[in-house]
Coordinates of C-alpha atoms (C1' of nucleotides) in Angstrom, one line a residue:
Chain A
M28 CA 1.1 -57.3 -52.6
K29 CA -1.7 -58.1 -50.2
P30 CA -4.6 -59.6 -52.2
P31 CA -7.8 -58.2 -50.8
S32 CA -10.2 -60.7 -49.2
D33 CA -12.5 -62.5 -51.5
F34 CA -15.3 -60.4 -50.3
F35 CA -13.6 -57.2 -51.4
E36 CA -12.7 -58.7 -54.7
R37 CA -16.4 -59.6 -55.3
V38 CA -17.4 -56.0 -54.5
Y39 CA -14.8 -54.7 -57.0
A40 CA -16.1 -57.0 -59.7
V41 CA -19.7 -55.6 -59.3
V42 CA -18.5 -52.0 -59.2
R43 CA -16.4 -52.5 -62.3
R44 CA -19.5 -53.7 -64.1
I45 CA -21.2 -50.4 -63.5
P46 CA -21.6 -48.8 -67.0
P47 CA -20.6 -45.1 -67.4
G48 CA -23.3 -42.6 -66.6
R49 CA -24.9 -44.9 -64.2
V50 CA -24.8 -45.2 -60.4
T51 CA -25.8 -47.8 -57.9
S52 CA -26.2 -48.1 -54.1
Y53 CA -24.1 -50.0 -51.6
G54 CA -27.1 -52.2 -50.7
A55 CA -27.5 -53.3 -54.3
V56 CA -23.9 -54.3 -54.6
A57 CA -24.0 -56.1 -51.3
C58 CA -27.1 -58.0 -52.4
A59 CA -25.4 -58.8 -55.8
I60 CA -22.5 -60.4 -54.1
G61 CA -24.8 -62.3 -51.8
A62 CA -24.0 -60.2 -48.8
A63 CA -27.3 -58.5 -48.4
G64 CA -27.2 -56.5 -45.2
A65 CA -23.5 -55.9 -45.4
A66 CA -23.9 -52.6 -47.2
R67 CA -21.5 -51.1 -44.6
T68 CA -18.9 -53.6 -45.4
V69 CA -19.3 -52.7 -49.1
G70 CA -18.4 -49.1 -48.2
Y71 CA -15.5 -50.4 -46.3
A72 CA -14.3 -52.3 -49.3
M73 CA -14.7 -49.1 -51.4
N74 CA -12.3 -47.4 -49.1
A75 CA -9.7 -50.0 -49.9
S76 CA -10.7 -49.8 -53.6
Q77 CA -9.0 -46.4 -53.8
N78 CA -5.9 -48.4 -54.2
D79 CA -7.4 -49.9 -57.3
P80 CA -8.2 -47.3 -60.0
T81 CA -10.1 -50.0 -61.8
V82 CA -12.9 -49.5 -59.3
P83 CA -15.1 -46.5 -60.1
A84 CA -16.1 -45.9 -56.5
H85 CA -17.4 -42.5 -57.6
R86 CA -20.3 -44.3 -59.3
V87 CA -21.3 -45.8 -56.0
V88 CA -23.6 -43.8 -53.7
N89 CA -25.9 -44.5 -50.9
R90 CA -29.6 -45.4 -51.3
V91 CA -30.7 -41.7 -51.3
G92 CA -28.2 -40.8 -54.0
L93 CA -26.1 -38.8 -51.6
L94 CA -22.3 -38.7 -52.1
T95 CA -21.6 -39.9 -48.6
G96 CA -18.1 -41.0 -49.7
K97 CA -17.0 -37.8 -51.1
F98 CA -15.1 -37.0 -47.9
H99 CA -12.9 -40.0 -48.5
F100 CA -12.0 -39.0 -52.0
G101 CA -8.9 -37.1 -52.7
G102 CA -10.9 -34.0 -53.2
L103 CA -14.4 -33.4 -52.0
Q104 CA -15.3 -32.1 -55.5
A105 CA -13.5 -35.1 -57.1
M106 CA -16.5 -37.4 -56.8
Q107 CA -19.0 -34.9 -57.9
Q108 CA -16.8 -33.8 -60.8
Q109 CA -16.4 -37.4 -62.0
L110 CA -20.2 -38.0 -61.9
E111 CA -20.8 -34.8 -63.8
E112 CA -18.3 -35.9 -66.4
E113 CA -20.3 -39.0 -66.9
G114 CA -23.3 -36.9 -67.6
I115 CA -24.9 -37.1 -64.2
E116 CA -26.2 -33.9 -62.6
I117 CA -25.3 -33.3 -59.0
K118 CA -27.1 -30.9 -56.7
N119 CA -25.9 -30.2 -53.2
D120 CA -23.7 -33.3 -53.2
A121 CA -26.7 -35.4 -54.2
V122 CA -27.5 -37.1 -57.5
V123 CA -30.3 -35.6 -59.5
H124 CA -32.8 -38.1 -60.9
F125 CA -31.0 -40.7 -58.9
Q126 CA -33.6 -43.3 -59.9
R127 CA -33.0 -42.6 -63.5
H128 CA -29.2 -43.2 -63.2
F129 CA -29.7 -46.1 -60.8
W130 CA -28.2 -49.3 -62.2
D131 CA -28.8 -52.7 -60.6
P132 CA -26.0 -55.2 -61.0
M133 CA -28.5 -58.0 -61.0
T134 CA -30.9 -56.4 -63.5
D135 CA -28.1 -55.3 -65.7
D136 CA -30.3 -53.1 -67.8
S137 CA -27.4 -51.2 -69.5
E138 CA -29.6 -51.0 -72.7
A139 CA -33.1 -50.9 -71.4
S140 CA -34.3 -48.2 -69.0
A141 CA -34.5 -48.8 -65.3
P142 CA -38.0 -47.9 -64.1
F143 CA -37.3 -50.2 -61.3
L144 CA -37.5 -48.2 -58.0
P145 CA -35.9 -49.4 -54.8
H146 CA -39.0 -48.0 -53.2
R147 CA -40.8 -50.6 -51.1
K148 CA -44.4 -50.6 -52.0
Chain B
dC4 C1' -10.7 -64.1 -28.7
dC5 C1' -12.7 -59.5 -28.0
dG6 C1' -13.6 -54.6 -28.8
dG7 C1' -13.8 -50.7 -31.9
dT8 C1' -14.8 -48.8 -36.3
dG9 C1' -17.4 -47.7 -40.7
dA10 C1' -18.3 -44.3 -48.1
dC11 C1' -25.1 -48.3 -44.8
dC12 C1' -30.1 -49.5 -44.3
dA13 C1' -34.5 -49.9 -42.0
dT14 C1' -37.8 -48.8 -38.5
dT15 C1' -39.9 -45.7 -35.2
dA16 C1' -41.2 -41.2 -33.0
Chain C
dG1 C1' -41.7 -34.3 -44.3
dT2 C1' -37.3 -34.7 -41.0
dA3 C1' -34.6 -36.6 -36.9
dA4 C1' -32.8 -40.1 -34.0
dT5 C1' -31.8 -45.1 -32.7
dG6 C1' -30.7 -50.0 -33.6
dG7 C1' -29.0 -53.7 -36.2
dC8 C1' -26.3 -55.9 -39.6
dC9 C1' -21.8 -57.5 -41.6
dA10 C1' -16.8 -57.5 -42.4
dC11 C1' -12.0 -55.7 -41.4
dC12 C1' -8.1 -54.2 -38.1
dG13 C1' -5.4 -54.0 -33.7

DNA sequence: CCGGTGACCATTA
DNA sequence: GTAATGGCCACCG
């Protein structure tokens, strides 16, 4: 087996912490692992995560809540299907009420709501 | 060592 | 509001 780089493993750890019915953005994960700015690398790690079913990559979307990685999934509908199963509504390959389902690995507000908006004031 | 690639993000026009 | 460009970081050959 080829153990993934420490960086990848760190990404997997964060993604695995994502509670069901919640979604997060690559930038948030990157920042959580201390690699702020390496959001692209996070997506790259996700691609390798497909080998690890323990990583719910379908819960990871871009900052606009768009399922940019659906093309890399087995089926284009697979990612959307999974999210809908979690209770998340998808419209035009985009997460509805993305803010509401947004979950920050650092905030870890699995119980409390997340009025926190990634919007820069 | 160097170049190319990528499931991104931010700024500017 | 949308569209286009640059920059950032990490992995692969």
